[in-house]
C-alpha cells in the first residue's frame, strides 16, 4: 500500500472516530443528570470523565497523577492538604518531561506529597489551575476514585482506602479481584502484559474509552 493511500485511510478513520466520540459524549451526557460534582482521582480519570460529561472542572486533580501511597494520604486528609502550599519540586522535575509540584505539610505528623503534572508545560500554569480549581470543590458532592495499579503496589492500601469516611468512593483494580472489598471494581480490559494506561485509549472506532466498561454514570448518580 502506498504512503498516500495510508494517509487517506488514516484521515477517514480519524474523522469517523471523531464523529463517534461526539456521538458517545452526547449519549453519556443524556444519561447523566447534569449536576456539578467534585471528582478526586489519582490520575487523569477525573478530567476525562468531566470532559465526557461536559462538566466544569470542580476538582484540582485534573491532568495529573500521584503515587499510590501518597494519594491515599492525600484523600485521607483532603481538607488539610487543600490548605497546604504547592511549590515547584525542581529536583523531581528533572526526572520527568513535565513539571512536578509538592504540597508542603504544615506539621510533622503529615508528609509532603508530590503532584505530577504530566499534561502541563510549566509549573506556573499547573499551579494556577490547581489553586483555581481547589476553590471550586463541592464538599457535599465528593466522589473519590482510586485507580489502583495492583500489579506493582501493595493491596493493603485498598483495604485502608475502603475504610475512609467518604459516601462515594471506589477503587479500580486491573489484575486481581478483591471481592472482600465493598467499594471496588475489577477492570477486564487489561491483560497481565498490558499497562493500565490502556484504559484511556479508545476502544476501536466506538468513541468509547476502555475504562468505560465500568459504569461510572451509576457511580456518580447513586
C-alpha positions as MATLAB code, in Angstrom:
seq = 'XXXXXXXXXXXXXXXXXXXXXXXXXXXXXXXXXXXXXXXXXXXXXXXXXXXXXXXXXXXXXXXXXXXXXXXXXXXXXXXXXXXXXXXXXXXXXXXXXXXXXXXXXXXXXXXXXXXXXXXXXXXXXXXXXXXXXXXXXXXXXXXXXXXXXXXXXXXXXXXXXXXXXXXXXXXXXXXXXXXXXXXXXXXXXXXXXXXXXXXXXXXXXXXXXXXXXXXXXXXXXX';
ca = [
       0.000    0.000    0.000;
       1.297    3.439   -0.931;
       2.017    6.112    1.662;
      -0.667    8.319    0.162;
      -3.268    5.564    0.490;
      -2.331    5.038    4.133;
      -2.732    8.737    4.834;
      -6.169    8.763    3.208;
      -7.283    5.729    5.235;
      -5.978    7.258    8.471;
      -7.737   10.527    7.710;
     -11.039    8.717    7.119;
     -10.519    6.680   10.285;
      -9.810    9.784   12.382;
     -12.895   11.570   11.059;
     -15.054    8.525   11.800;
     -13.590    8.245   15.303;
     -14.116   11.964   15.938;
     -17.766   11.637   14.873;
     -18.299    8.676   17.204;
     -16.574   10.426   20.113;
     -19.019   13.330   19.835;
     -21.940   10.924   19.478;
     -20.839    8.958   22.539;
     -20.391   12.092   24.640;
     -23.931   13.218   23.812;
     -25.230    9.816   24.845;
     -23.400    9.850   28.177;
     -24.414   13.434   28.896;
     -28.033   12.465   28.314;
     -27.684    9.565   30.753;
     -26.129   11.804   33.401;
     -28.234   14.185   35.478;
     -26.060   17.181   34.601;
     -25.262   18.401   38.118;
     -21.796   19.636   39.039;
     -19.756   17.368   41.282;
     -16.211   17.059   42.563;
     -14.259   14.020   41.392;
     -10.968   13.409   43.167;
      -8.712   10.904   41.397;
      -5.066    9.889   41.491;
      -4.634   10.255   37.723;
      -6.290   11.751   34.643;
      -9.506    9.789   35.155;
     -11.309   12.685   36.811;
     -10.504   15.051   33.953;
     -11.528   12.545   31.292;
     -14.898   11.924   32.958;
     -15.514   15.658   33.309;
     -14.699   16.054   29.617;
     -17.048   13.279   28.500;
     -19.906   14.645   30.592;
     -19.253   18.264   29.641;
     -18.913   19.368   33.271;
     -16.945   22.186   34.863;
     -13.658   21.136   36.484;
     -14.670   21.358   40.151;
     -11.567   19.464   41.233;
      -7.849   20.233   41.377;
      -6.929   16.671   40.354;
      -7.031   17.357   36.614;
      -4.235   16.384   34.200;
      -2.013   14.991   36.943;
      -1.114   11.802   38.768;
       0.052   10.849   42.227;
       1.888    7.856   43.616;
      -0.286    5.171   45.190;
       0.654    5.661   48.846;
       0.776    9.433   48.555;
      -2.690    9.570   47.031;
      -4.056    7.516   49.905;
      -2.597   10.032   52.365;
      -3.935   12.873   50.212;
      -7.550   11.691   50.300;
      -7.219   10.638   53.945;
      -6.511   14.280   54.773;
      -8.083   16.104   51.840;
      -9.158   19.283   53.612;
      -5.759   19.525   55.285;
      -3.842   19.229   52.008;
      -6.115   21.718   50.307;
      -4.686   24.265   52.744;
      -1.050   23.318   52.056;
       1.166   25.365   49.789;
       2.048   23.878   46.403;
       5.645   24.569   45.419;
       7.729   23.517   42.461;
       9.895   20.436   43.001;
      12.811   21.287   40.750;
      14.847   18.177   41.541;
      11.989   15.761   40.927;
      11.038   17.578   37.727;
      14.477   16.746   36.322;
      13.427   13.091   36.207;
      10.386   13.799   34.040;
       9.444   15.754   30.919;
       6.827   17.753   32.796;
       6.642   19.852   35.989;
       6.285   18.325   39.442;
       4.852   20.153   42.438;
       4.993   19.332   46.134;
       2.324   20.012   48.732;
       4.286   21.158   51.784;
       2.979   19.711   55.030;
       2.445   22.252   57.781;
       3.344   19.938   60.664;
       5.454   16.876   61.437;
       2.503   14.482   61.590;
       1.911   14.768   57.824;
       4.148   14.161   54.825;
       4.976   16.293   51.815;
       3.187   14.952   48.738;
       4.240   15.178   45.093;
       1.847   16.035   42.269;
       2.993   15.035   38.776;
       1.534   17.476   36.251;
       2.041   15.368   33.148;
      -0.179   17.498   30.880;
       1.254   20.923   31.695;
       4.128   22.777   30.062;
       5.077   24.863   33.083;
       4.691   24.620   36.835;
       3.265   28.150   36.936;
       0.365   27.120   34.705;
      -0.204   23.917   36.671;
      -0.239   25.764   39.992;
      -2.635   28.415   38.698;
      -5.081   25.732   37.613;
      -4.638   23.806   40.867;
      -5.313   26.841   43.039;
      -8.300   27.940   40.963;
      -9.947   24.533   40.857;
      -9.489   23.686   44.513;
     -11.649   26.718   45.296;
     -14.459   25.072   43.338;
     -14.550   21.843   45.349;
     -18.110   20.842   46.208;
     -17.524   19.296   49.603;
     -21.052   17.915   49.804;
     -20.703   16.223   46.393;
     -17.377   14.410   46.631;
     -16.658   11.325   44.513;
     -13.299    9.723   45.221;
     -11.686    7.325   42.736;
      -8.569    5.255   43.431;
      -7.328    3.918   40.089;
      -5.031    1.329   41.603;
      -2.099   -0.430   39.965;
      -2.490   -3.670   41.887;
       0.223   -5.342   39.835;
       3.008   -3.218   41.285;
       1.663   -1.961   44.610;
       0.592   -3.466   47.915;
      -3.125   -4.175   48.007;
      -3.207   -3.266   51.701;
      -3.810    0.316   50.615;
      -7.083   -0.776   49.017;
      -8.386   -2.085   52.323;
      -7.397    1.129   54.083;
      -8.963    3.210   51.311;
     -12.206    1.255   51.638;
     -12.454    2.365   55.275;
     -12.228    6.077   54.515;
     -15.369    8.013   55.513;
     -16.462    9.006   52.026;
     -20.019    8.273   50.989;
     -18.997    7.908   47.341;
     -15.698    6.126   46.785;
     -14.414    3.325   44.606;
     -11.136    1.610   43.844;
     -10.495    0.313   40.342;
      -8.215   -2.706   40.063;
      -6.808   -4.255   36.905;
      -5.034   -7.535   37.520;
      -6.702   -9.051   40.583;
     -10.160   -9.155   42.121;
     -10.663   -8.075   45.715;
     -14.120   -9.498   46.343;
     -13.962   -8.820   50.068;
     -13.650   -5.080   49.432;
     -17.038   -3.426   49.182;
     -16.253   -0.372   47.071;
     -14.214   -1.778   44.216;
     -14.454   -2.774   40.565;
     -12.190   -5.141   38.655;
     -11.423   -3.898   35.145;
     -11.413   -6.531   32.406;
      -9.843   -4.532   29.579;
      -6.215   -5.022   30.625;
      -4.295   -8.305   30.477;
      -1.236   -9.256   32.519;
       1.222   -7.904   29.958;
      -0.515   -4.549   29.436;
      -0.136   -1.277   31.306;
      -3.167    0.325   32.912;
      -2.726    3.456   30.772;
      -4.506    1.452   28.057;
      -7.753    2.254   29.852;
      -7.600    5.791   28.439;
      -7.286    4.589   24.836;
     -10.305    4.462   22.563;
     -11.930    1.101   22.033;
     -11.640    0.734   18.282;
     -13.746    3.333   16.488;
     -16.581    3.203   19.018;
     -15.834    6.612   20.559;
     -15.667    4.955   23.979;
     -12.541    4.554   26.058;
     -11.595    1.207   27.535;
     -12.220    2.308   31.120;
     -15.870    2.891   30.273;
     -16.603   -0.773   30.796;
     -17.010    0.493   34.374;
     -20.409    2.132   34.828;
     -19.236    5.496   36.157;
     -22.648    7.034   35.456;
     -24.144    4.688   38.019;
     -21.362    5.547   40.452;
     -21.899    9.296   40.026;
     -25.697    9.217   40.242;
     -26.325    6.862   43.154;
];
